[in-house]
CSV table of C-alpha atoms and ligand atoms in Angstrom, one decimal:
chain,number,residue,atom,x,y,z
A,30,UNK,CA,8.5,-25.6,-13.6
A,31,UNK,CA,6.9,-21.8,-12.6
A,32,UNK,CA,8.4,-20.5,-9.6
A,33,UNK,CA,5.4,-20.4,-6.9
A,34,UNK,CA,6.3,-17.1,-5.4
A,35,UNK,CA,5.2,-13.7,-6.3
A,36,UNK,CA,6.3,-9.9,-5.7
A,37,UNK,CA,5.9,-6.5,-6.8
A,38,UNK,CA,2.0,-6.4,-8.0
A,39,UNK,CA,-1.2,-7.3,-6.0
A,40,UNK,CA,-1.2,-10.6,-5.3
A,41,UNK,CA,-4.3,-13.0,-5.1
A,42,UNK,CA,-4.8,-16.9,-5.1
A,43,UNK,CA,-2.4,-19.0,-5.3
A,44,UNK,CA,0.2,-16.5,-3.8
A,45,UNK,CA,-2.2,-15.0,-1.7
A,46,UNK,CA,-1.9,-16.8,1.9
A,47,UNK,CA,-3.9,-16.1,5.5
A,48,UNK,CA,-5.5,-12.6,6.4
A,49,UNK,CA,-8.5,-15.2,6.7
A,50,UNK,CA,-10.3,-13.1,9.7
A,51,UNK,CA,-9.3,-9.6,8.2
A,52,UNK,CA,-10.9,-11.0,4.6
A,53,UNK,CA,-13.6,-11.7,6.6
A,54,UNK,CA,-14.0,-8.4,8.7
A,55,UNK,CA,-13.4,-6.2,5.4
A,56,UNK,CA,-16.2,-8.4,4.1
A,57,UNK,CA,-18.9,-7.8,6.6
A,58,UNK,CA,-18.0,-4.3,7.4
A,59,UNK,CA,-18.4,-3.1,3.3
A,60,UNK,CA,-22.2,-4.2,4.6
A,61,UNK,CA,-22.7,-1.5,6.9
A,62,UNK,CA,-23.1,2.3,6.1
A,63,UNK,CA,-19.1,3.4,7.3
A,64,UNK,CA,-16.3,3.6,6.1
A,65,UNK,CA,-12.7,1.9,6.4
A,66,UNK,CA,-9.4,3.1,6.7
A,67,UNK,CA,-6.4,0.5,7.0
A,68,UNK,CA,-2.4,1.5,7.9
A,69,UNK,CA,0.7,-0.6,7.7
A,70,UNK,CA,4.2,-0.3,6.9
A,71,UNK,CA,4.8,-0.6,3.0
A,72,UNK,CA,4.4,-3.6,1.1
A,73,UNK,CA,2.6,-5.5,3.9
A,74,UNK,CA,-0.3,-6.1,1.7
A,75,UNK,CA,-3.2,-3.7,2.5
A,76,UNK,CA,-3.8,-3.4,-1.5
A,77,UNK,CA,-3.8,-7.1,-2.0
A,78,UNK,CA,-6.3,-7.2,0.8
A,79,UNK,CA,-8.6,-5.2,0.6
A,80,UNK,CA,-8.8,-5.7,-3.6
A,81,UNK,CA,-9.3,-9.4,-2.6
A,82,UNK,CA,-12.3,-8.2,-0.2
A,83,UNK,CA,-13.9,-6.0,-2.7
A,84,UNK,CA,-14.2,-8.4,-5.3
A,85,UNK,CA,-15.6,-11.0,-3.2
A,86,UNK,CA,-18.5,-8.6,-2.8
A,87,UNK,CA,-19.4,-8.5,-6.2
A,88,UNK,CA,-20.0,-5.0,-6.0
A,89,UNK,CA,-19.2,-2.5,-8.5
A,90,UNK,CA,-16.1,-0.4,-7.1
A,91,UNK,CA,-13.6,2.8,-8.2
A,92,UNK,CA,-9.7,2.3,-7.5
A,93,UNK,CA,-8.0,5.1,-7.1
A,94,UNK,CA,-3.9,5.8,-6.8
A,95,UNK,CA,-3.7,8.7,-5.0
A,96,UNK,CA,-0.1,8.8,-5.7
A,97,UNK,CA,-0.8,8.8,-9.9
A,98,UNK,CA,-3.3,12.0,-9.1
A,99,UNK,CA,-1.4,15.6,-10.5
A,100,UNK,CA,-4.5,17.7,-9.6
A,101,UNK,CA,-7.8,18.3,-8.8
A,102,UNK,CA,-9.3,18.2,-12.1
A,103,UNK,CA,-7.2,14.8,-12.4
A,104,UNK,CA,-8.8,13.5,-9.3
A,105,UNK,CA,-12.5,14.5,-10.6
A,106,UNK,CA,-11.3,12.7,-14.2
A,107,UNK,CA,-9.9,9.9,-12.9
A,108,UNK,CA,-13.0,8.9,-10.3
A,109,UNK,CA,-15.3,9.8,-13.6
A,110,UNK,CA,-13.2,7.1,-15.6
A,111,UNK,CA,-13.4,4.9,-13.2
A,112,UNK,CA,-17.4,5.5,-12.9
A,113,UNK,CA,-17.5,4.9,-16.7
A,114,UNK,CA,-15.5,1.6,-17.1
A,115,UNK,CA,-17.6,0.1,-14.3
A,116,UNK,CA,-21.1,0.7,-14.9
A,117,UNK,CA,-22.5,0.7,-18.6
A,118,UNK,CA,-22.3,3.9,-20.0
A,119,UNK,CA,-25.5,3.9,-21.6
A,120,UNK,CA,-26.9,3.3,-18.2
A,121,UNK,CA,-25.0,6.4,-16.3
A,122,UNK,CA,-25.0,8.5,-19.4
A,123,UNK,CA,-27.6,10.8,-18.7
A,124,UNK,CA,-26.1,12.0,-15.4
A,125,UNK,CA,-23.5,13.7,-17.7
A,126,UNK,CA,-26.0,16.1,-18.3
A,127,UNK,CA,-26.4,17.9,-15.0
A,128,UNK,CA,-22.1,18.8,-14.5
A,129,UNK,CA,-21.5,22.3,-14.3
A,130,UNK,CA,-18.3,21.7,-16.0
A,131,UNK,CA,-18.8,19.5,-19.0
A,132,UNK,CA,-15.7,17.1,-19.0
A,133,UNK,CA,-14.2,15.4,-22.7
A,134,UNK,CA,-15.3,12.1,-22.8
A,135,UNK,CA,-13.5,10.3,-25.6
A,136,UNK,CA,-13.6,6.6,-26.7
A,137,UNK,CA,-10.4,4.8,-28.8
A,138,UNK,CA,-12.3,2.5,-31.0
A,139,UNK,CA,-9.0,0.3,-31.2
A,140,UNK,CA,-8.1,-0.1,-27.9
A,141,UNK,CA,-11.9,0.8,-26.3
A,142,UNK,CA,-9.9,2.4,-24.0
A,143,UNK,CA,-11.8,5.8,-22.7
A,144,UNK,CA,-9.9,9.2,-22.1
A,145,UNK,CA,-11.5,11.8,-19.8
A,146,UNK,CA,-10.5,15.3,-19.0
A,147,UNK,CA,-12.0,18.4,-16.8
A,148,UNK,CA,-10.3,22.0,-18.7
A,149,UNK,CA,-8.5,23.3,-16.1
A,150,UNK,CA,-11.4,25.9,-14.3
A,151,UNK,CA,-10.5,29.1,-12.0
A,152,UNK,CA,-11.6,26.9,-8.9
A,153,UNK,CA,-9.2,24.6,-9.1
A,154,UNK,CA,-11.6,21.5,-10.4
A,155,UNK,CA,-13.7,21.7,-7.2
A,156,UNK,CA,-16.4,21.7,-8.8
A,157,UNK,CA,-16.0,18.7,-11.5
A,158,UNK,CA,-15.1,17.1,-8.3
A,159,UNK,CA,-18.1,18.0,-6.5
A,160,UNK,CA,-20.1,16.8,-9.8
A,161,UNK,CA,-18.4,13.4,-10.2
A,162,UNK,CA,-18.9,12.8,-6.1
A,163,UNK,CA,-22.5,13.9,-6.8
A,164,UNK,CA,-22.7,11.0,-9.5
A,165,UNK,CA,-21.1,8.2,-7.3
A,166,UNK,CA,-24.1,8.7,-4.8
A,167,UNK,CA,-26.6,8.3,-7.6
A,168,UNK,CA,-25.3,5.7,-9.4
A,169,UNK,CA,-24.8,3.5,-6.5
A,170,UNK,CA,-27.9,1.3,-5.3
A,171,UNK,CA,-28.5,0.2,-1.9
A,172,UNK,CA,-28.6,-3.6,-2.8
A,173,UNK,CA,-25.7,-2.8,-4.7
A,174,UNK,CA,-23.6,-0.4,-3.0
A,175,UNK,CA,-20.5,1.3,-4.6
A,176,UNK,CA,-17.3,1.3,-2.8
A,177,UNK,CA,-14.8,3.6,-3.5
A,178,UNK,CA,-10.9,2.9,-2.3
A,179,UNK,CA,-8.3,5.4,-2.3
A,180,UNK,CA,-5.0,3.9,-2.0
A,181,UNK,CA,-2.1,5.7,-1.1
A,182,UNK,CA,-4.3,8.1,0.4
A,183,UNK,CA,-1.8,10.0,2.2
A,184,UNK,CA,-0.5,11.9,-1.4
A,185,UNK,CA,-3.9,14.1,-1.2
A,186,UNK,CA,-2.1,16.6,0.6
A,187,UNK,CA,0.2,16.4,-1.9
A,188,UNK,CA,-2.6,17.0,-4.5
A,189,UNK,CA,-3.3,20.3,-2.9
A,190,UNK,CA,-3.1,21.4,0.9
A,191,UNK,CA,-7.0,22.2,1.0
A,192,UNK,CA,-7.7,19.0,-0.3
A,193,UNK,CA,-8.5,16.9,2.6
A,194,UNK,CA,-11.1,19.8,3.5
A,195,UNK,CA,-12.5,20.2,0.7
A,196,UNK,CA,-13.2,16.0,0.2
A,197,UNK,CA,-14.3,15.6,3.8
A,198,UNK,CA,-16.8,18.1,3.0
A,199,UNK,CA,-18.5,16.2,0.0
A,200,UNK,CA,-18.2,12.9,1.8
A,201,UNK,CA,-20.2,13.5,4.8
A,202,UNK,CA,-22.9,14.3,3.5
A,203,UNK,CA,-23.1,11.4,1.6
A,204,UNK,CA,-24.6,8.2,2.1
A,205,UNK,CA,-25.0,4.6,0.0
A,206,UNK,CA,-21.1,4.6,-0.8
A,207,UNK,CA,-18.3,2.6,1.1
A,208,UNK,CA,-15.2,4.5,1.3
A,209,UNK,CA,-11.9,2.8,2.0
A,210,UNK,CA,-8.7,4.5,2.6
A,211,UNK,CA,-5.1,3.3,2.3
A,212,UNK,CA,-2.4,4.1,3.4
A,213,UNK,CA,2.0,3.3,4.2
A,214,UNK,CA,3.0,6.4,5.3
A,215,UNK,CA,1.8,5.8,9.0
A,216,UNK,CA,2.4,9.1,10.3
A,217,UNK,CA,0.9,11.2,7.5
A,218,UNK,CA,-2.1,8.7,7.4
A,219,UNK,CA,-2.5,8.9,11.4
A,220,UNK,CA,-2.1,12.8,10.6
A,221,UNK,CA,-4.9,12.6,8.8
A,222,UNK,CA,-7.6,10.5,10.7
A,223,UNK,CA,-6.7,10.3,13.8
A,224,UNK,CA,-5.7,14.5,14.6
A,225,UNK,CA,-8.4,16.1,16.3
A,226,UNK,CA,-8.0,19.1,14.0
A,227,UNK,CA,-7.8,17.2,10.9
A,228,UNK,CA,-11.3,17.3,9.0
A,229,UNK,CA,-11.0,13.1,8.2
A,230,UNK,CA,-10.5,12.9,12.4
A,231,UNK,CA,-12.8,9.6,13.2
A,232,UNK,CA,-14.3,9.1,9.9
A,233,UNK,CA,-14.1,5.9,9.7
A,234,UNK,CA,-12.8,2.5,11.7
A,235,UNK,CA,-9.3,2.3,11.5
A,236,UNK,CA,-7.8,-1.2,10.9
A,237,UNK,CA,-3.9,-1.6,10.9
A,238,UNK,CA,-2.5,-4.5,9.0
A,239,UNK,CA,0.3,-6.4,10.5
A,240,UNK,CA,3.0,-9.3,9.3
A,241,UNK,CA,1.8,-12.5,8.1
A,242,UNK,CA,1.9,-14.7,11.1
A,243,UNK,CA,4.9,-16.7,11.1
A,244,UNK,CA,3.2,-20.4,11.1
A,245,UNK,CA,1.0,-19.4,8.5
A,246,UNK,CA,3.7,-18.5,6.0
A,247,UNK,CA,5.8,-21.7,7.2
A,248,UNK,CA,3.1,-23.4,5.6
A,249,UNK,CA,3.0,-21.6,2.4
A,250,UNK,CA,6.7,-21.8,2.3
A,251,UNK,CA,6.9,-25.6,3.1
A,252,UNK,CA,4.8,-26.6,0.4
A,253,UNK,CA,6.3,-24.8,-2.4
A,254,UNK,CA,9.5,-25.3,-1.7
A,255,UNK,CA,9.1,-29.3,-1.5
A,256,UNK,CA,9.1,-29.2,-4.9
A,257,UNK,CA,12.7,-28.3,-5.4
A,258,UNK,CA,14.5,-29.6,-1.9
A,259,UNK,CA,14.3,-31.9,1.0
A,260,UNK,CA,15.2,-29.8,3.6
A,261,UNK,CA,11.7,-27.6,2.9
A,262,UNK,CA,11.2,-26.8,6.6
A,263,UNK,CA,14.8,-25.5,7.5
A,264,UNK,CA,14.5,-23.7,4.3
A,265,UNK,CA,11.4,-21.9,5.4
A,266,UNK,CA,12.7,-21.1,8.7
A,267,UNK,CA,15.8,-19.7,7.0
A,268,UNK,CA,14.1,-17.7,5.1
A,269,UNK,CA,11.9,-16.1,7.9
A,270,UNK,CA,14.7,-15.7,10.1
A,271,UNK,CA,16.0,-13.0,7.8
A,272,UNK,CA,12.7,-11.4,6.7
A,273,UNK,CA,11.1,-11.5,9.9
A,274,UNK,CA,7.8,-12.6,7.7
A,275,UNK,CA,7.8,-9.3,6.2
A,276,UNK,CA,5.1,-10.4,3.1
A,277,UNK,CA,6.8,-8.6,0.0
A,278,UNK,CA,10.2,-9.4,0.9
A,279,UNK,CA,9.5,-13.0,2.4
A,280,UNK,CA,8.1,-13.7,-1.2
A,281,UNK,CA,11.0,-11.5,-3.0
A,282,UNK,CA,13.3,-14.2,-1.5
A,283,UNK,CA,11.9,-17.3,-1.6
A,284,UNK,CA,11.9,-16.6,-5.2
A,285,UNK,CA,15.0,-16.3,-5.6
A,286,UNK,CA,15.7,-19.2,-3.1
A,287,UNK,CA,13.7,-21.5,-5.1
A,288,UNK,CA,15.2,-20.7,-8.4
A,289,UNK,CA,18.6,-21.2,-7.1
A,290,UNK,CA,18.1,-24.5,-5.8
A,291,UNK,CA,16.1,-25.5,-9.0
A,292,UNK,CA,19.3,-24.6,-11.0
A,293,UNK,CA,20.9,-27.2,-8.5
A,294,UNK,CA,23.1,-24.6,-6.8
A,295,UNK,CA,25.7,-25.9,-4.2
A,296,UNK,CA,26.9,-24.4,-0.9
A,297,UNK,CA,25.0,-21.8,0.8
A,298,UNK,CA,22.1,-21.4,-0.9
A,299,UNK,CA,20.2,-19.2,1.2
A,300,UNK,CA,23.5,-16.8,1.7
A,301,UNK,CA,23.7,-16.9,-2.2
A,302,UNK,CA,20.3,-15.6,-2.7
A,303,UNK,CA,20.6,-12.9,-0.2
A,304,UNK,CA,23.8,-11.8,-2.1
A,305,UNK,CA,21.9,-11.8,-5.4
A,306,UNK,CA,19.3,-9.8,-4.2
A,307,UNK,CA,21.4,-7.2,-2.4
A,308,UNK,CA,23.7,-6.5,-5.5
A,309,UNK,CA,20.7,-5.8,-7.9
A,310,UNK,CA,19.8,-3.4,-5.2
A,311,UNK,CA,23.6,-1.7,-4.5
A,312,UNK,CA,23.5,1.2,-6.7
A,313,UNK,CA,20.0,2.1,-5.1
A,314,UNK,CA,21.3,1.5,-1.3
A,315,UNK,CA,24.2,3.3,-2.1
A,316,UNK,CA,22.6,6.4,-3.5
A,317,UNK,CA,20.2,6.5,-0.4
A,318,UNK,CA,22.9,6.0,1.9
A,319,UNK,CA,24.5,9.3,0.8
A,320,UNK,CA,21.4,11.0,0.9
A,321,UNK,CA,21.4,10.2,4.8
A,322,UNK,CA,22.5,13.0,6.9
A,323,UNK,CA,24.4,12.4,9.7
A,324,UNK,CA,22.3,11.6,12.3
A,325,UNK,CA,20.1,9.7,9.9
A,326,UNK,CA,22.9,7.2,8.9
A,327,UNK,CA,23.4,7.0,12.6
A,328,UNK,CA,19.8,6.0,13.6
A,329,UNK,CA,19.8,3.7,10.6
A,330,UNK,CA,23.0,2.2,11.8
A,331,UNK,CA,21.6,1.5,15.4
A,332,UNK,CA,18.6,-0.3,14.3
A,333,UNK,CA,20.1,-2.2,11.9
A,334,UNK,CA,22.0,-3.4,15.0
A,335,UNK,CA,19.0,-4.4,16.9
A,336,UNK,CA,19.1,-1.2,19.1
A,337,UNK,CA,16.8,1.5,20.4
A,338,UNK,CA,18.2,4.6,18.8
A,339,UNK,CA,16.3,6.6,21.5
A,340,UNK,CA,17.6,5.3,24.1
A,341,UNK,CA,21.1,5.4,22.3
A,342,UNK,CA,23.1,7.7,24.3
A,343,UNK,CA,25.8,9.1,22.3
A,344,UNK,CA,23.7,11.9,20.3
A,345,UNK,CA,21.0,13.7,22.4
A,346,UNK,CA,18.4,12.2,22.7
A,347,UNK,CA,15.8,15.0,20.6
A,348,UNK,CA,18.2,14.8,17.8
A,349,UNK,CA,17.9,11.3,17.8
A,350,UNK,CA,13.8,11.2,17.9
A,351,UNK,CA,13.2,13.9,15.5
A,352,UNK,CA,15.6,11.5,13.0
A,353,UNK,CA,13.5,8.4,14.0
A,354,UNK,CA,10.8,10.3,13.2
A,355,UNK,CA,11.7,11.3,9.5
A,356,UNK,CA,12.5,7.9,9.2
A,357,UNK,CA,9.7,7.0,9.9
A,358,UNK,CA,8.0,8.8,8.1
A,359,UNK,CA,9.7,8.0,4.8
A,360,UNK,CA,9.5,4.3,5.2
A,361,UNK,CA,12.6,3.9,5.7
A,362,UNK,CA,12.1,2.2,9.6
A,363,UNK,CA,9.0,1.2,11.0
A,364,UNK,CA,7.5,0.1,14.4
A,365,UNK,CA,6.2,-3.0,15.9
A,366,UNK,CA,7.6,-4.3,19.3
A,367,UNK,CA,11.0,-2.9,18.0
A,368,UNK,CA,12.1,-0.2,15.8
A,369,UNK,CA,12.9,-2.4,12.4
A,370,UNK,CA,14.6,-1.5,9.0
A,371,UNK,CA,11.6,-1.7,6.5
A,372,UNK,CA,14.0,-3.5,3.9
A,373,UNK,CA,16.1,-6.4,5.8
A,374,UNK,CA,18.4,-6.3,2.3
A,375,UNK,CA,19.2,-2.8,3.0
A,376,UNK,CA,19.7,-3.7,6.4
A,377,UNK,CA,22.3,-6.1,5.9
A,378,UNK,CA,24.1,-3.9,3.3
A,379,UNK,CA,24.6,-1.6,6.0
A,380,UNK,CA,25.7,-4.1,8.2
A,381,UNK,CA,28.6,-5.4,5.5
A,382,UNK,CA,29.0,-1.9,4.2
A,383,UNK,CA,29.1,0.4,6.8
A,384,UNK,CA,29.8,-1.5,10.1
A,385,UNK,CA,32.0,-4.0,9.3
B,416,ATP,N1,-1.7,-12.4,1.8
B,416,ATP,C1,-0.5,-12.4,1.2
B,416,ATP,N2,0.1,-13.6,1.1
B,416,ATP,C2,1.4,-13.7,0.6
B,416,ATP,N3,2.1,-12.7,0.1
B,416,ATP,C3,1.5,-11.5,0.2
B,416,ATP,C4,0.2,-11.3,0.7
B,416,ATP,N4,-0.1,-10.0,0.7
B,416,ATP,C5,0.9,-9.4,0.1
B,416,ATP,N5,1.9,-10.2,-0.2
B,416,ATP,C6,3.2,-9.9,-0.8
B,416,ATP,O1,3.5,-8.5,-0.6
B,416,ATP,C7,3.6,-7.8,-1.8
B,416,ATP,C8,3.0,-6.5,-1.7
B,416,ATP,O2,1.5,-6.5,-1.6
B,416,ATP,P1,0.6,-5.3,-1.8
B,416,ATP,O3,1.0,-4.5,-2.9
B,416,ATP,O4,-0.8,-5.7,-1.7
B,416,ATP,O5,1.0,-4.5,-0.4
B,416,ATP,P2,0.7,-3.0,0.0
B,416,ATP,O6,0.7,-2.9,1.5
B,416,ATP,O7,-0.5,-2.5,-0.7
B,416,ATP,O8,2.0,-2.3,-0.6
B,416,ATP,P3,2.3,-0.7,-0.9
B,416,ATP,O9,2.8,-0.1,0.4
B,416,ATP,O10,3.5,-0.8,-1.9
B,416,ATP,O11,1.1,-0.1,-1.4
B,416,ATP,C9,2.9,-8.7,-2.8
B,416,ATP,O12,3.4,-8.5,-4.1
B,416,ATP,C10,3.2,-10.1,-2.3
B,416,ATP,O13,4.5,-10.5,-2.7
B,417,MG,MG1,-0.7,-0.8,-2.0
């Protein structure tokens, strides 16, 4: 029997479950003439999403990994690639002509994979940039409307500080292409369109993703789990209870849950997945744990516990936000009603490790 859960790649039917009204709303709004930005914490499923969305268009689209992007003249060949593999290149050909910088456009006639490079240039690749952005407008049709997604958005500034500037710049004076941004880091994201300085402020409707609601995932649970135990229900609740319905890690564990009871495992099976999953993780945990600073391990400690760091007397309380913060920021906590450890593995290592 295949295990029924998935984790780790983009998931899509059959271990794709609700986000039926944001499927919807993603759908309808790649109809109109702006442009989408969505946030959540990592791993929530923005990429899943939105990739479902896109294809059910049946529009021709560009992915781009912000995060896999080294330069500017990376960014400009990577979007061109993208241009190439999706529309015919005997069809877009001719717009090659016009660049100002003439890129290498090779083809490997074993693999039919394509290579494409920009020389490095004395502007930094701005203008192959500007060219390839130049060539998204024109190739896309209005009754067939390119979108363009940039996951991981947030790394442009990584790419170079100017960057944001410099894009916002092309893209508003565009019009005929959907742009989509994603992004996990919510601060740097919010940075970046929702900062009245920041050139992206307002450029597009922001949509945050949340957790997968919990009877929803019962369901998804329930069904697949029937096919190795009786107890499905309980199971699923079990399994919940510790991940709070967080999407990846729900799905992380009921994998292994599943598996373990398929293999006829006795005792406590749930506790004996946890286990498994948090020793193929220890090394890791343990190498970030000593990268923690004081204060860090501290905040880390108190919402593992359930607490409010802020309001956590025993360090002042700015020391304790601009930590929460930088936490934050790195994914390592997140938001909702409560402050929450992103990983509830690594928050129950801490628990047996460090407070016990
Ligand atoms: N709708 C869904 N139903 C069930 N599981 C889901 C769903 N969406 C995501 N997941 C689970 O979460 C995992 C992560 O999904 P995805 O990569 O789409 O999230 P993401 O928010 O883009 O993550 P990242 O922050 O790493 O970019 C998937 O591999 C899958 O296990
Ligand atoms: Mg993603």
């Amino acid at each position: 029997m295949e295990n029924p859960f998935k984790f780790g790649s983009l998931v899509d039917a059959p271990y794709f479950t609700d986000r039926v009204k944001e499927l919807e709303y993603i759908i309808q709004f790649l109809k109109s003439e702006n442009h989408l930005i969505l946030i959540s914490p990592r791993r929530f499923g923005k990429s899943s999403l939105v990739r479902k969305a896109v294809l059910k268009t049946k529009r021709p689209y560009l992915w781009l990994n912000m995060q896999a992007v080294l330069s500017k003249e990376d960014l400009a060949a990577k979007l061109l690639k993208a241009l190439l593999n999706q529309y015919k290149f005997e069809k877009i050909k001719y717009y090659l002509r016009n660049f100002r910088v003439v890129p290498s456009v090779n083809m490997n006639p074993m693999t039919d994979e394509l290579t494409v490079s920009f020389q490095p240039s004395s502007d930094n690749g701005m203008t192959a940039i500007e060219d390839v952005m130049a060539m998204l407008q024109k190739v896309s049709t209005p009754d067939n409307k390119l979108i363009v997604v940039f996951d991981e958005f947030q790394s442009i500034l990584e790419v170079d500080k100017n960057m944001d500037k410099q894009l916002r710049a092309i893209m508003q004076e565009q019009i005929g292409v959907n742009y989509v941004f994603l992004g996990s880091q919510e601060s740097m994201m919010t940075d970046i369109f929702e900062c009245v300085k920041s050139p992206f402020y307002h450029f597009g409707m922001l949509m945050r993703l949340s957790k997968i609601p919990y009877d929803d995932f019962k369901a998804y649970l329930t069904e697949r789990l029937s096919s190795v135990t009786d107890s499905e229900e309980l199971v699923a609740d079990e399994i919940l209870a510790f991940t709070s319905c967080h999407p990846y890690y729900t799905q992380e564990l009921a994998f292994a849950v599943w598996n373990n009871l398929l293999l006829g495992k006795q005792g406590n099976v749930m506790q004996l997945s946890v286990d498994e999953i948090i020793a193929t993780h220890d090394l890791d945990y343990e190498r970030l744990w000593l990268n923690f600073n004081k204060t860090d391990k501290y905040v880390m400690v108190s919402v593992s516990m359930g607490n409010n760091p802020i309001q956590d007397r025993k360090l002042p309380t700015s020391t304790m936000t601009s930590a929460v913060l930088r936490l934050t920021k790195k994914g390592y906590i997140f938001r909702s009603d409560k402050y929450e450890v992103e990983d509830p593995f690594l928050q129950r290592w801490i628990l047996k490790n460090v407070v016990d």
